[in-house]
Tab-separated table of C-alpha atoms and ligand atoms in Angstrom:
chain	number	residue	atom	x	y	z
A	6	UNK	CA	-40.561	-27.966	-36.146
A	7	UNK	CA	-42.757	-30.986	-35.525
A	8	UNK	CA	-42.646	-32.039	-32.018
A	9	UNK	CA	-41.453	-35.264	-30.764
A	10	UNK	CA	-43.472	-37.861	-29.332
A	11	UNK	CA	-43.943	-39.015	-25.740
A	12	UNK	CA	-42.838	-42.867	-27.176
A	13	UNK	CA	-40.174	-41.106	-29.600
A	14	UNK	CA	-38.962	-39.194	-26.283
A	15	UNK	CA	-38.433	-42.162	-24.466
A	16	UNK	CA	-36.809	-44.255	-27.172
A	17	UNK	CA	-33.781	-41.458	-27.243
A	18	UNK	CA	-33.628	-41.387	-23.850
A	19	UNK	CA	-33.091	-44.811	-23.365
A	20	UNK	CA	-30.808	-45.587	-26.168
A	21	UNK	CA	-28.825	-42.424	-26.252
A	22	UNK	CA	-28.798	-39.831	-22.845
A	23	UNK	CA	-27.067	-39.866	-19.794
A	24	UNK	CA	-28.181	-38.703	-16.662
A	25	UNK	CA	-27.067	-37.760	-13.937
A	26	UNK	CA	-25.218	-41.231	-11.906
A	27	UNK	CA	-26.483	-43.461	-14.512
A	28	UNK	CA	-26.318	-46.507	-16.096
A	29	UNK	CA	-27.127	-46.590	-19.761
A	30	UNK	CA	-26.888	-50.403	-20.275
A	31	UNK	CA	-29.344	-50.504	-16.623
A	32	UNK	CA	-31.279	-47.229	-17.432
A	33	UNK	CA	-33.805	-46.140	-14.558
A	34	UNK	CA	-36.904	-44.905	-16.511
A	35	UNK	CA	-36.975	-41.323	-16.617
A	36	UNK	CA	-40.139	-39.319	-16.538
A	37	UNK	CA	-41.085	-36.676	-19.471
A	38	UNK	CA	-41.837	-33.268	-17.873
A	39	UNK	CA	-43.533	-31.330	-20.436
A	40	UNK	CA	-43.939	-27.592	-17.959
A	41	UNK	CA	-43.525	-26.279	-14.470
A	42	UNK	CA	-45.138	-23.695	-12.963
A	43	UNK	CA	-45.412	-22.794	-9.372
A	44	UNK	CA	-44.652	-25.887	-7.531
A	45	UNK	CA	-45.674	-28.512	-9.942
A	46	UNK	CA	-44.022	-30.200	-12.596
A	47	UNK	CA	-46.316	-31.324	-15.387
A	48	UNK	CA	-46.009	-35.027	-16.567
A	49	UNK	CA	-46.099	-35.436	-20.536
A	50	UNK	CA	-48.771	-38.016	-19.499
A	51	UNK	CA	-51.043	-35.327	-17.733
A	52	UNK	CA	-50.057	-35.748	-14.236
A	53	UNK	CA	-48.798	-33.140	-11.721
A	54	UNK	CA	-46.587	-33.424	-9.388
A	55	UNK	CA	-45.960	-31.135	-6.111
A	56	UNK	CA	-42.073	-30.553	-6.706
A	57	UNK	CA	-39.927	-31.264	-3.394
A	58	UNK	CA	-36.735	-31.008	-4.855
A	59	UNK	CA	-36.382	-27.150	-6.438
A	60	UNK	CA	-34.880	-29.289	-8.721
A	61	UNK	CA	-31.421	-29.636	-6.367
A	62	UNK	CA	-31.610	-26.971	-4.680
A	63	UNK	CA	-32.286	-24.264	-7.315
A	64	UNK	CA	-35.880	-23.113	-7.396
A	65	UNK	CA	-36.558	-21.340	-4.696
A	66	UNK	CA	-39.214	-18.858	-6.790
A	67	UNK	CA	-40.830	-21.756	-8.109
A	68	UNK	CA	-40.971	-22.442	-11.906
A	69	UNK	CA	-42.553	-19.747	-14.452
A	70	UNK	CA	-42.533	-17.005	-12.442
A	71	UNK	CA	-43.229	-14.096	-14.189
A	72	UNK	CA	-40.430	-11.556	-13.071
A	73	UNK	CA	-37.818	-14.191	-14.064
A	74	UNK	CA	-39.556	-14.681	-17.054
A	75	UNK	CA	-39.755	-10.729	-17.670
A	76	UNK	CA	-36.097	-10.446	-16.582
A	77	UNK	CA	-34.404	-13.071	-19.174
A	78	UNK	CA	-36.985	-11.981	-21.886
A	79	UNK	CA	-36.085	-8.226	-21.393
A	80	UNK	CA	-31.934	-9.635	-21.498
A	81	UNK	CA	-32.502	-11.393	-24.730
A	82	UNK	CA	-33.434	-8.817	-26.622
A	83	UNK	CA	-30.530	-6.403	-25.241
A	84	UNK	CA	-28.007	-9.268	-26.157
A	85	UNK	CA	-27.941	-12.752	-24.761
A	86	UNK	CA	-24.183	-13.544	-25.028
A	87	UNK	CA	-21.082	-11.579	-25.543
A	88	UNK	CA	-17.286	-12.159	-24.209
A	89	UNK	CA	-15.966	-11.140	-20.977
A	90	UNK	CA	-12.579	-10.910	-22.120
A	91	UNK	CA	-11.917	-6.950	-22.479
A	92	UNK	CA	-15.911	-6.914	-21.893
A	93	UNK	CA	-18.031	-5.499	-18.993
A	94	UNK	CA	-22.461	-5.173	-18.803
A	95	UNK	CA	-24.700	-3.978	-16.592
A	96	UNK	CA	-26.165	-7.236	-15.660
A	97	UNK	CA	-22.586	-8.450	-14.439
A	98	UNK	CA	-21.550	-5.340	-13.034
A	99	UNK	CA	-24.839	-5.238	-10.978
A	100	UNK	CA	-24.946	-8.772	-9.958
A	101	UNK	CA	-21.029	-8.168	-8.729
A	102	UNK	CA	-22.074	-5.212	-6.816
A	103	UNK	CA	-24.946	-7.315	-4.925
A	104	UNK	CA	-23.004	-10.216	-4.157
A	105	UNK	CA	-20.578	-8.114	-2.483
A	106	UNK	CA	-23.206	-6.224	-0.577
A	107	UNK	CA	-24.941	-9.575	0.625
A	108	UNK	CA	-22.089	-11.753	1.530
A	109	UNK	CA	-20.188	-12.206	4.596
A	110	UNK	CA	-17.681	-8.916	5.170
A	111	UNK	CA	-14.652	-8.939	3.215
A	112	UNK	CA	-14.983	-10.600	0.268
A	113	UNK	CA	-14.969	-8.125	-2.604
A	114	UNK	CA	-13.775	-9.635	-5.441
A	115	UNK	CA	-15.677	-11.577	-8.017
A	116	UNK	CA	-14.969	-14.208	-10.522
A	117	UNK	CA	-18.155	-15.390	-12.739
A	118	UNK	CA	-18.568	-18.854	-14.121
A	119	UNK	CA	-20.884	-21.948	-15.357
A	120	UNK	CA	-21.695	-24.082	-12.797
A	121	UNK	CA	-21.081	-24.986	-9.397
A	122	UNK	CA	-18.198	-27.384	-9.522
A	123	UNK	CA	-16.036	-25.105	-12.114
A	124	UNK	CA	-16.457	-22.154	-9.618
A	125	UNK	CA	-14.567	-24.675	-6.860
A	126	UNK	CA	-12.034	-25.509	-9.248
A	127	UNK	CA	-11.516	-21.823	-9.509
A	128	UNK	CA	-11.321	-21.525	-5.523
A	129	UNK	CA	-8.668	-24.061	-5.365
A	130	UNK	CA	-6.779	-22.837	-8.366
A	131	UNK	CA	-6.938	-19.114	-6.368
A	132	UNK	CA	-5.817	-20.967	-2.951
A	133	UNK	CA	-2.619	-22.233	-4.723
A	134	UNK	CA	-1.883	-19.795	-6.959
A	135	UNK	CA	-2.363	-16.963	-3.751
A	136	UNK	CA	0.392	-19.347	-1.727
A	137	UNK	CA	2.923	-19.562	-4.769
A	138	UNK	CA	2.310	-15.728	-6.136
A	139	UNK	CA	3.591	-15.179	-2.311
A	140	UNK	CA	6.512	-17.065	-2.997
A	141	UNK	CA	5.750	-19.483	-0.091
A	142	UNK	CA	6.705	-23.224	-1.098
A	143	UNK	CA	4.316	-26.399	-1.256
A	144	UNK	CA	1.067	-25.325	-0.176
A	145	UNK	CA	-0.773	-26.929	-2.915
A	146	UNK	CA	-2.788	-29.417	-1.181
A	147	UNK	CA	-6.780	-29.102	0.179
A	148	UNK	CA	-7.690	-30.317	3.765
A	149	UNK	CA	-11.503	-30.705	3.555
A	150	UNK	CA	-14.102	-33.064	5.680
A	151	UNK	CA	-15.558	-36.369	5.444
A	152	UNK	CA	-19.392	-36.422	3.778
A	153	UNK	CA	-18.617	-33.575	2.218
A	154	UNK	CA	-19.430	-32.957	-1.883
A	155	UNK	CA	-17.655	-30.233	-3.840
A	156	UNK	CA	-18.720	-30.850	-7.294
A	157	UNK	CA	-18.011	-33.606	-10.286
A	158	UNK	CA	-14.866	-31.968	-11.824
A	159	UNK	CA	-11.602	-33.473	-11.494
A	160	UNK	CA	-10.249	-31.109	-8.822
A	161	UNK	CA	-14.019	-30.811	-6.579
A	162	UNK	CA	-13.873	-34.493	-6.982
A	163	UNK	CA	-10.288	-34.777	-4.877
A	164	UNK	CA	-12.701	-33.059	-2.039
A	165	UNK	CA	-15.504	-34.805	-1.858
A	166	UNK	CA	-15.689	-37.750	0.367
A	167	UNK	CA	-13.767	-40.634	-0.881
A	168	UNK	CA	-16.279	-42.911	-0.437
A	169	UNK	CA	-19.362	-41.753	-1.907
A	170	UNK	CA	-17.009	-39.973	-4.188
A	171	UNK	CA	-15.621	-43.846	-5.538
A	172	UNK	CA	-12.328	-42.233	-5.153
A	173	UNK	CA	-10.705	-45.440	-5.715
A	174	UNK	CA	-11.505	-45.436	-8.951
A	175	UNK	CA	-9.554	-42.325	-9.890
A	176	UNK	CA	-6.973	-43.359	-7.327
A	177	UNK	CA	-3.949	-42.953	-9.788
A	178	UNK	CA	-5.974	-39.236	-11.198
A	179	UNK	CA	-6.666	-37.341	-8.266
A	180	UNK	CA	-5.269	-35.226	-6.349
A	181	UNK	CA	-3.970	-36.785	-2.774
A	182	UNK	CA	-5.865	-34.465	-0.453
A	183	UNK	CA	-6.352	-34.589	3.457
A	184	UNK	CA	-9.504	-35.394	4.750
A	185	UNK	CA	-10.588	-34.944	8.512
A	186	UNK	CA	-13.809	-36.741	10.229
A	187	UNK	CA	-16.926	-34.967	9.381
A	188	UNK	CA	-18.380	-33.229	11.915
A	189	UNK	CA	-19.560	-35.361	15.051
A	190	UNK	CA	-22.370	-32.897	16.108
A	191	UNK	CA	-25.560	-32.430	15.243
A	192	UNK	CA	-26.695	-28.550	14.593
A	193	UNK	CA	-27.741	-28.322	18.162
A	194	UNK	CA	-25.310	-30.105	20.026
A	195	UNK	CA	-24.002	-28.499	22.656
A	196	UNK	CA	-20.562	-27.676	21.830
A	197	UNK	CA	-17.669	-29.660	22.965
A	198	UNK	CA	-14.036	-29.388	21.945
A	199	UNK	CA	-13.555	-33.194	21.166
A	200	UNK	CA	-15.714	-32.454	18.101
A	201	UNK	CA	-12.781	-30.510	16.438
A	202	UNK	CA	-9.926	-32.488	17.722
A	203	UNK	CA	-9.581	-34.353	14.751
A	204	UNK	CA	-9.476	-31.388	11.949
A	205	UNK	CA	-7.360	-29.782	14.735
A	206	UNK	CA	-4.764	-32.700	14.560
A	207	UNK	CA	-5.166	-32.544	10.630
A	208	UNK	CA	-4.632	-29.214	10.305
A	209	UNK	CA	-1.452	-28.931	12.362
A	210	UNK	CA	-0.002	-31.940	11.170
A	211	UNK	CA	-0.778	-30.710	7.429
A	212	UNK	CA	-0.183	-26.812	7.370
A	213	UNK	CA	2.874	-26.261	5.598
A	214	UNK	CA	1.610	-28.078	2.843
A	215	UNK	CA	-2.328	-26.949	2.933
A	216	UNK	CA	-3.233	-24.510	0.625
A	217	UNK	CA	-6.820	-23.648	2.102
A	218	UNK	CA	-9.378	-26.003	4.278
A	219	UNK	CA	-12.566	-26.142	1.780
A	220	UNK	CA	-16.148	-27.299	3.505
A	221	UNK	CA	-19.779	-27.067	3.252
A	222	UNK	CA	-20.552	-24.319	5.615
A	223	UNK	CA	-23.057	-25.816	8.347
A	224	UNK	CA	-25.070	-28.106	5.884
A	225	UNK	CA	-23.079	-30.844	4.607
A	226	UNK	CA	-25.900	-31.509	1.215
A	227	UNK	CA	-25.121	-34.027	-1.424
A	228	UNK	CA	-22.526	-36.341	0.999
A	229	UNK	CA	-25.156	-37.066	3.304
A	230	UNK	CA	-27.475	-34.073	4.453
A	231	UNK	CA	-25.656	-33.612	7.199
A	232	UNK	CA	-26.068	-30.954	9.494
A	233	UNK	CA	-23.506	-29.646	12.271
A	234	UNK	CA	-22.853	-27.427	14.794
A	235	UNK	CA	-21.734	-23.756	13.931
A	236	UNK	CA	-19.552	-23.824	16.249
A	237	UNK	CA	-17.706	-26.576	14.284
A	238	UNK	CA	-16.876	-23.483	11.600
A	239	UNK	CA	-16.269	-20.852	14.249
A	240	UNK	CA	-13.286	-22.844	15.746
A	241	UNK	CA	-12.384	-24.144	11.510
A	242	UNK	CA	-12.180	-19.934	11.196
A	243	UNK	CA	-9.921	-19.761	13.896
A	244	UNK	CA	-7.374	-23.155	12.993
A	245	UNK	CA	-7.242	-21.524	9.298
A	246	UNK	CA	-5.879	-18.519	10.959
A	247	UNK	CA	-3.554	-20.156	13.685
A	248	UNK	CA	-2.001	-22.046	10.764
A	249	UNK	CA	-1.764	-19.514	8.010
A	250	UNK	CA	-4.111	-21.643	6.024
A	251	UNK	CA	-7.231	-20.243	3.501
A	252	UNK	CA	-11.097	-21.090	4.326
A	253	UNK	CA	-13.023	-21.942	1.268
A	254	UNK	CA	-16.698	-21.700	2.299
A	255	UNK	CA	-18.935	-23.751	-0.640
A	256	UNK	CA	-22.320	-22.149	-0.023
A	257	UNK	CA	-22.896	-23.641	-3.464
A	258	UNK	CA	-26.283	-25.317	-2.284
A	259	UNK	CA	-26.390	-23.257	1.287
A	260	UNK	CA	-26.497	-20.336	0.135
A	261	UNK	CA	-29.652	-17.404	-0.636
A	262	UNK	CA	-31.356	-18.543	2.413
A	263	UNK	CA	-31.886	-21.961	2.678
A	264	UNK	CA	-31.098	-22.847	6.074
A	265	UNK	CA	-32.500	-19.861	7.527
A	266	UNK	CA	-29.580	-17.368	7.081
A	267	UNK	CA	-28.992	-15.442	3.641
A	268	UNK	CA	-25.431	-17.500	3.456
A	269	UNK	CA	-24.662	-20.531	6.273
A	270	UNK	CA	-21.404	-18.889	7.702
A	271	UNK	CA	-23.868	-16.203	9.288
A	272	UNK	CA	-24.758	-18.780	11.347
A	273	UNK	CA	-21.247	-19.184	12.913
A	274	UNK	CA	-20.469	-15.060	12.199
A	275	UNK	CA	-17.716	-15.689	10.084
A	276	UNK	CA	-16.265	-14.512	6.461
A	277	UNK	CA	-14.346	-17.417	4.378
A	278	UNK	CA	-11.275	-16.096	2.832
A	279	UNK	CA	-12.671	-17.677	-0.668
A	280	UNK	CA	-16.642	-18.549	-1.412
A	281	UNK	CA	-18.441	-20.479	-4.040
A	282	UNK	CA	-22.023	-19.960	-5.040
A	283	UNK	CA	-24.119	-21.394	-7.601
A	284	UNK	CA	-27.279	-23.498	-7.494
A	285	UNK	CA	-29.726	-21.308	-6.620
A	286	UNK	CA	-27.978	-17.935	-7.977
A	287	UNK	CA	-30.215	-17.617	-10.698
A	288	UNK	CA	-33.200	-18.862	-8.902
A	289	UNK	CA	-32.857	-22.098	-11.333
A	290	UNK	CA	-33.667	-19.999	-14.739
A	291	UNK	CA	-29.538	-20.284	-16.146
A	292	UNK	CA	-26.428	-22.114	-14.854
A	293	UNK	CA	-24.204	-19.898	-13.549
A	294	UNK	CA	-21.685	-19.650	-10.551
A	295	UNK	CA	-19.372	-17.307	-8.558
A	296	UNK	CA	-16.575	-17.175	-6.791
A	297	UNK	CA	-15.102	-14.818	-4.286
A	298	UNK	CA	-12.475	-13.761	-2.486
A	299	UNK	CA	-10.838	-10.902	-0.377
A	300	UNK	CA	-8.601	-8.550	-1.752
A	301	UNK	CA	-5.999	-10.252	0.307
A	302	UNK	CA	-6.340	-13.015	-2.011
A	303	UNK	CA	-6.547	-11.209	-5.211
A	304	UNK	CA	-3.633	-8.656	-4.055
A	305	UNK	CA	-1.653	-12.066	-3.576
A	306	UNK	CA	-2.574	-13.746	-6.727
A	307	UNK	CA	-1.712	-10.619	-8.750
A	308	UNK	CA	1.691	-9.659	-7.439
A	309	UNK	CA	2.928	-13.030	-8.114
A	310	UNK	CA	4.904	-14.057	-11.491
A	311	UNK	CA	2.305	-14.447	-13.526
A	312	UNK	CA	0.420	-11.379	-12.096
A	313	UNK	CA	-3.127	-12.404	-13.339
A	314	UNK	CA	-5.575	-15.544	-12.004
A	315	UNK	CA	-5.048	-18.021	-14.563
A	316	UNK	CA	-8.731	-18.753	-15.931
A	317	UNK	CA	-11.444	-17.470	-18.050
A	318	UNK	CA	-14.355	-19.431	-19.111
A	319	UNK	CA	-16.168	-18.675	-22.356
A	320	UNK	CA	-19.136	-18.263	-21.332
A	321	UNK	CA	-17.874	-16.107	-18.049
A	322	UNK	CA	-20.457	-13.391	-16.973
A	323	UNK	CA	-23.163	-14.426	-19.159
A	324	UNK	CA	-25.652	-11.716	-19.619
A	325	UNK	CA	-28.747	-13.903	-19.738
A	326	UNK	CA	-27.375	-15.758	-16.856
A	327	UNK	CA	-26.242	-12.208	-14.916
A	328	UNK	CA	-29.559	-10.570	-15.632
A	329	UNK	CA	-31.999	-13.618	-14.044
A	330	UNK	CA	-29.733	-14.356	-11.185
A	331	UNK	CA	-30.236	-10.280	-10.284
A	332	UNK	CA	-34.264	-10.145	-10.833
A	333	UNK	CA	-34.011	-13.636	-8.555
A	334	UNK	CA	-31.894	-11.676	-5.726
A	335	UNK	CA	-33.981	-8.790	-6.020
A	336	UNK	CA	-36.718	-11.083	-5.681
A	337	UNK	CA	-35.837	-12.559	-2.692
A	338	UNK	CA	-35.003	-9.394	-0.895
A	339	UNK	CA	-37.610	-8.073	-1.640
A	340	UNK	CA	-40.067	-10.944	0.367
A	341	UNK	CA	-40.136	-11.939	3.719
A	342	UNK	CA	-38.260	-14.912	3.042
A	343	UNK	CA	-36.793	-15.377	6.351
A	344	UNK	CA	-40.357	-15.678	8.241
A	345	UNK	CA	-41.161	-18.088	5.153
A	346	UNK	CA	-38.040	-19.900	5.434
A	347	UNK	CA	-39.131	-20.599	9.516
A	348	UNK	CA	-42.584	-21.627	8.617
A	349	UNK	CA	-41.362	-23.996	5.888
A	350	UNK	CA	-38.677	-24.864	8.464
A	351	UNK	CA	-41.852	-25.677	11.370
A	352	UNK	CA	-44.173	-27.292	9.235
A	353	UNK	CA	-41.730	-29.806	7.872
A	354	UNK	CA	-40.242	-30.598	11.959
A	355	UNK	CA	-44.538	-31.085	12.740
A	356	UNK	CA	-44.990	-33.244	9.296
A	357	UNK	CA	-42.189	-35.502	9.424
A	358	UNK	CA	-41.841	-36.068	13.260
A	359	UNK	CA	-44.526	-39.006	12.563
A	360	UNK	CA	-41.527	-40.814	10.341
A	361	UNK	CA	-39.173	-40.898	13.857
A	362	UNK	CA	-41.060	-43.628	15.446
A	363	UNK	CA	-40.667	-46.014	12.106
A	364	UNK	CA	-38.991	-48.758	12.608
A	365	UNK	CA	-36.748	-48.623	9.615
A	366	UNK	CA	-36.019	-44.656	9.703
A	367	UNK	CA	-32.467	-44.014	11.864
A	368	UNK	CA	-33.209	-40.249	11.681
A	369	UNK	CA	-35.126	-37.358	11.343
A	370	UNK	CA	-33.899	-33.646	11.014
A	371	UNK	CA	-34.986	-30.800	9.509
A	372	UNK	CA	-33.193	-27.154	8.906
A	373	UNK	CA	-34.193	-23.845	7.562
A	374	UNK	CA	-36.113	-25.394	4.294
A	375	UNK	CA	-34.392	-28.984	3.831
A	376	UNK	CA	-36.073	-31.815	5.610
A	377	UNK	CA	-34.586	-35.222	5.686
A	378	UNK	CA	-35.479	-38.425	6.677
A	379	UNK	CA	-32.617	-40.982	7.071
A	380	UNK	CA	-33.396	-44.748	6.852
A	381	UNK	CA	-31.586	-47.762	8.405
A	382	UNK	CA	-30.911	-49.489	4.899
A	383	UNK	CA	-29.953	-48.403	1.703
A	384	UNK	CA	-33.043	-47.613	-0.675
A	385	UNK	CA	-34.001	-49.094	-3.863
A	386	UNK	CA	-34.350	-45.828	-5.821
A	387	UNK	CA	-36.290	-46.407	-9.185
A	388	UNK	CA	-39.143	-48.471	-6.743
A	389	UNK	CA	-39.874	-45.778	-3.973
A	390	UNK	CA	-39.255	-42.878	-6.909
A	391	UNK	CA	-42.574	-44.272	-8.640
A	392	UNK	CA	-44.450	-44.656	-5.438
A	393	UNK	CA	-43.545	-40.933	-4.728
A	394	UNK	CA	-44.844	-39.787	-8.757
A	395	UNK	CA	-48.077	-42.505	-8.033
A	396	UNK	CA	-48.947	-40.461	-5.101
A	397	UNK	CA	-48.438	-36.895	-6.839
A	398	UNK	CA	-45.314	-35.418	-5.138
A	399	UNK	CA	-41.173	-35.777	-6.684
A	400	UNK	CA	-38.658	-37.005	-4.327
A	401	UNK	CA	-35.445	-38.334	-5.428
A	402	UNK	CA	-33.927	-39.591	-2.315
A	403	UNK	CA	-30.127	-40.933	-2.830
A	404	UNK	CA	-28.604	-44.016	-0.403
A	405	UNK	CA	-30.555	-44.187	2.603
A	406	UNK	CA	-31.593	-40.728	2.451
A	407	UNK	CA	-35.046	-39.274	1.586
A	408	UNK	CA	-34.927	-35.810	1.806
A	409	UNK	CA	-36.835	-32.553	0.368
A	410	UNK	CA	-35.995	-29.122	-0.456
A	411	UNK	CA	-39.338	-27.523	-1.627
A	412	UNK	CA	-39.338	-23.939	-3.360
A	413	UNK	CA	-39.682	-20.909	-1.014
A	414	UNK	CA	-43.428	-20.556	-1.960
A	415	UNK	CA	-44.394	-23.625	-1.400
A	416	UNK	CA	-48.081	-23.160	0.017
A	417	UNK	CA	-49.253	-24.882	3.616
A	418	UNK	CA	-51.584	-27.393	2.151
A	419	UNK	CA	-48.757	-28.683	-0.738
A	420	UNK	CA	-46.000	-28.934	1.509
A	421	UNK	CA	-48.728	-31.105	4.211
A	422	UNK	CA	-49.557	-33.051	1.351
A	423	UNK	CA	-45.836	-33.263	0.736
A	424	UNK	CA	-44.545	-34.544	4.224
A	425	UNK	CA	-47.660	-36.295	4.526
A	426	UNK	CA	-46.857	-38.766	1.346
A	427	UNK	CA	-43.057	-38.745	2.308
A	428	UNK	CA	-43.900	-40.470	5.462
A	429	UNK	CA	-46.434	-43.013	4.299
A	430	UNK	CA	-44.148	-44.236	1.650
A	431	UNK	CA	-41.609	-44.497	3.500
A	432	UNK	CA	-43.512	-46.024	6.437
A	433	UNK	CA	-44.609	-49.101	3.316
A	434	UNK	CA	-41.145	-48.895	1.978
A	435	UNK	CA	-39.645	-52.470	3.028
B	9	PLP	C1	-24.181	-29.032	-6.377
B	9	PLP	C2	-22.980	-28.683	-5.621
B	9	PLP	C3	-21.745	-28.463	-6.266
B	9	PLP	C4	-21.570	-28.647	-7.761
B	9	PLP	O1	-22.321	-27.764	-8.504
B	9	PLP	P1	-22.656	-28.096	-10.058
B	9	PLP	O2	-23.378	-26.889	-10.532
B	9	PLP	O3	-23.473	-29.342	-10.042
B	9	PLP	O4	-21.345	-28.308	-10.733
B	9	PLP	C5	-20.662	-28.111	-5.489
B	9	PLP	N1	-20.766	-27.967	-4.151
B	9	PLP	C6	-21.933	-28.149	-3.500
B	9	PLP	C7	-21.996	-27.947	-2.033
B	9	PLP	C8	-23.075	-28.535	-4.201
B	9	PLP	O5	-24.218	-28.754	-3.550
């Protein structure tokens, strides 16, 4: 097969693809990676850039690394695909054994799926379905916080903030959920019980009808890059159970070490009755997701009338998937990716402290491996994107936030260089 052209490319893209939040009448340009490897992404037109985005979250090995490779090569000559109905592989059975062993106590039980937001539609479906299987009336609803983002699906959508979610224009669609104030504290706030009051208020006003509270453990990512207090989920823990109401913990982009704990609820010493994780599962190689939950919650689901959980994705368990996402866990395990994660975490709080003194920056803040700098207005994203490529490094900052999760590897000098271009740009940005 002849390959395409770098002008052929970009005529496709621009008269036929979506992206991601796009406009295809007002299309931003999009640039033509032709390879990754390591931390760099390699421009069709010969240019490399020092990746600060794992791209969302996912790369935390960096791209062509060669045990992934090895892993998903080895998988695809075993069998790449077969059905999970009536069907069980090593690759799953392994990967279900691990996630188990590495997430918070109690949850036991896993269900497999594609991608992020359908393994949140399967925690709520398993939130309701637990209540009603229980025979307990009208606890079908979600109470979840403000700033938060669940996913894109119909069902994470009626979580995610209604705001930046442009829940009014699904108003008629969506589920009517409850939403509390985000979190007022920062991650080291000193703790005071004000901070809760208003979840407190929601949640007792709202428990005969709440199914489970659902939140981003710790880091709230794509509804602001947000970070709060653990303490905030210690006392959400302890309302869930004072209400008879299930925690759904979305570790989704949290989790496999990111903000300096394997999963964020370590950071508040607490298990989730229900938890999603995707993203990075498969250290960025395959989309896949999973969902868990405690036997409690499986026990409940399955003595009800219909005595099964109600979904099953075709692609469920995928053995390509399975087998990358367990060389990527072994992987990690394996390094010393918590010192790593605190070096990342040091090096970014030294290189962007230079951005808190600029007058159009309202914050800095930095945790585990994300590093964020917030401005005062609103940025013009297509302009500071190609002063970001121009000066060798890709940032995609959203609203007034320009942020960076690198890969776990990323070496001293390229994440320097990194922070380094982050804050001149956005020290020229006006
Ligand atoms: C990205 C993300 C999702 C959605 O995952 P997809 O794979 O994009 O569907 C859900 N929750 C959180 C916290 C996320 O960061």
């Amino acid at each position: 097969m002849k390959k395409l052209s770098t002008s052929q490319i970009a005529t496709i893209d621009q008269q036929h693809i979506w992206h991601p939040y796009s406009s295809l009448t007002n299309p931003f340009p999009a640039y033509q990676v032709d390879s990754a490897d390591g931390v760099r992404l390699k421009l069709a037109d010969g240019r490399e850039l020092i990746d600060g985005m794992a791209s969302w979250w996912c790369v935390i090995h960096g791209y062509n690394h060669p045990t992934l490779n090895a892993a998903l090569q080895a998988q695809a000559e075993q069998m790449a695909h077969v059905m999970f109905g009536g069907i069980v592989h090593e690759p799953a059975a392994r990967l279900a054994q691990t996630l188990v062993e590495i997430t918070p106590d109690g949850l036991e039980k896993v269900f497999f799926s594609d991608s992020g937001s359908v393994s949140v539609e399967v925690a709520m479906k398993m939130a309701i379905q637990y209540w009603q299987s229980l025979g307990v009336q009208g606890k079908t609803r979600l109470l979840s916080l403000r700033n938060g983002y669940h996913g894109d699906t119909f069902g994470a959508m009626s979580v995610c903030d209604p705001v930046t979610g442009m829940h009014h224009l699904f108003s008629n669609i969506l589920m009517p959920q409850i939403f509390s104030d985000s979190p007022q504290c920062t991650f080291n706030t000193e703790w005071d019980e004000s901070f809760i009051s208003d979840f407190e208020e929601k949640i007792a006003t709202h428990s005969h009808e709440l199914a489970a509270v659902i939140l981003e453990p710790v880091v709230q990512g794509a509804g602001g890059m947000r970070f709060y207090s653990p303490h905030f989920l210690k006392r959400v823990r302890e309302l869930c159970d004072d209400h008879n109401v299930l925690l759904i913990a979305d570790e989704i982009a949290t989790g496999f070490g990111r903000t300096g704990k394997l999963f964020a609820c370590e950071w508040a010493g607490i298990s989730p009755d229900i938890l999603c994780l995707g993203k990075a599962l498969t250290g960025g190689y395959m989309t896949l997701a999973a969902t868990l939950c405690t036997q409690q919650v499986s026990d409940g689901i399955c003595q009800g009338e219909a005595g099964v959980f109600m979904h099953g994705p075709t692609f469920m368990g995928n053995p390509l998937a399975c087998a990358v996402a367990n060389a990527s866990i072994e992987l990690l395990l394996a390094s010393d990716w918590r010192a790593r994660i605190a070096t990342i975490q040091q090096q970014l709080e030294s290189g962007l402290a230079p951005a808190r003194e600029l007058p159009n920056v309202a914050d800095v803040r930095v945790l585990g491996a994300i590093g964020v700098i917030e401005m005062k207005e609103p940025i013009e994203l297509a302009r500071i994107q190609k002063e970001f490529v121009d000066q060798g490094v890709w940032i995609r900052p959203f609203g007034k936030l320009v942020y960076v999760m690198p890969p776990y590897i990323m070496g001293q000098h390229d994440l320097a260089t990194l922070c380094d271009v982050m804050v001149s740009v956005v020290k020229n940005y006006r």
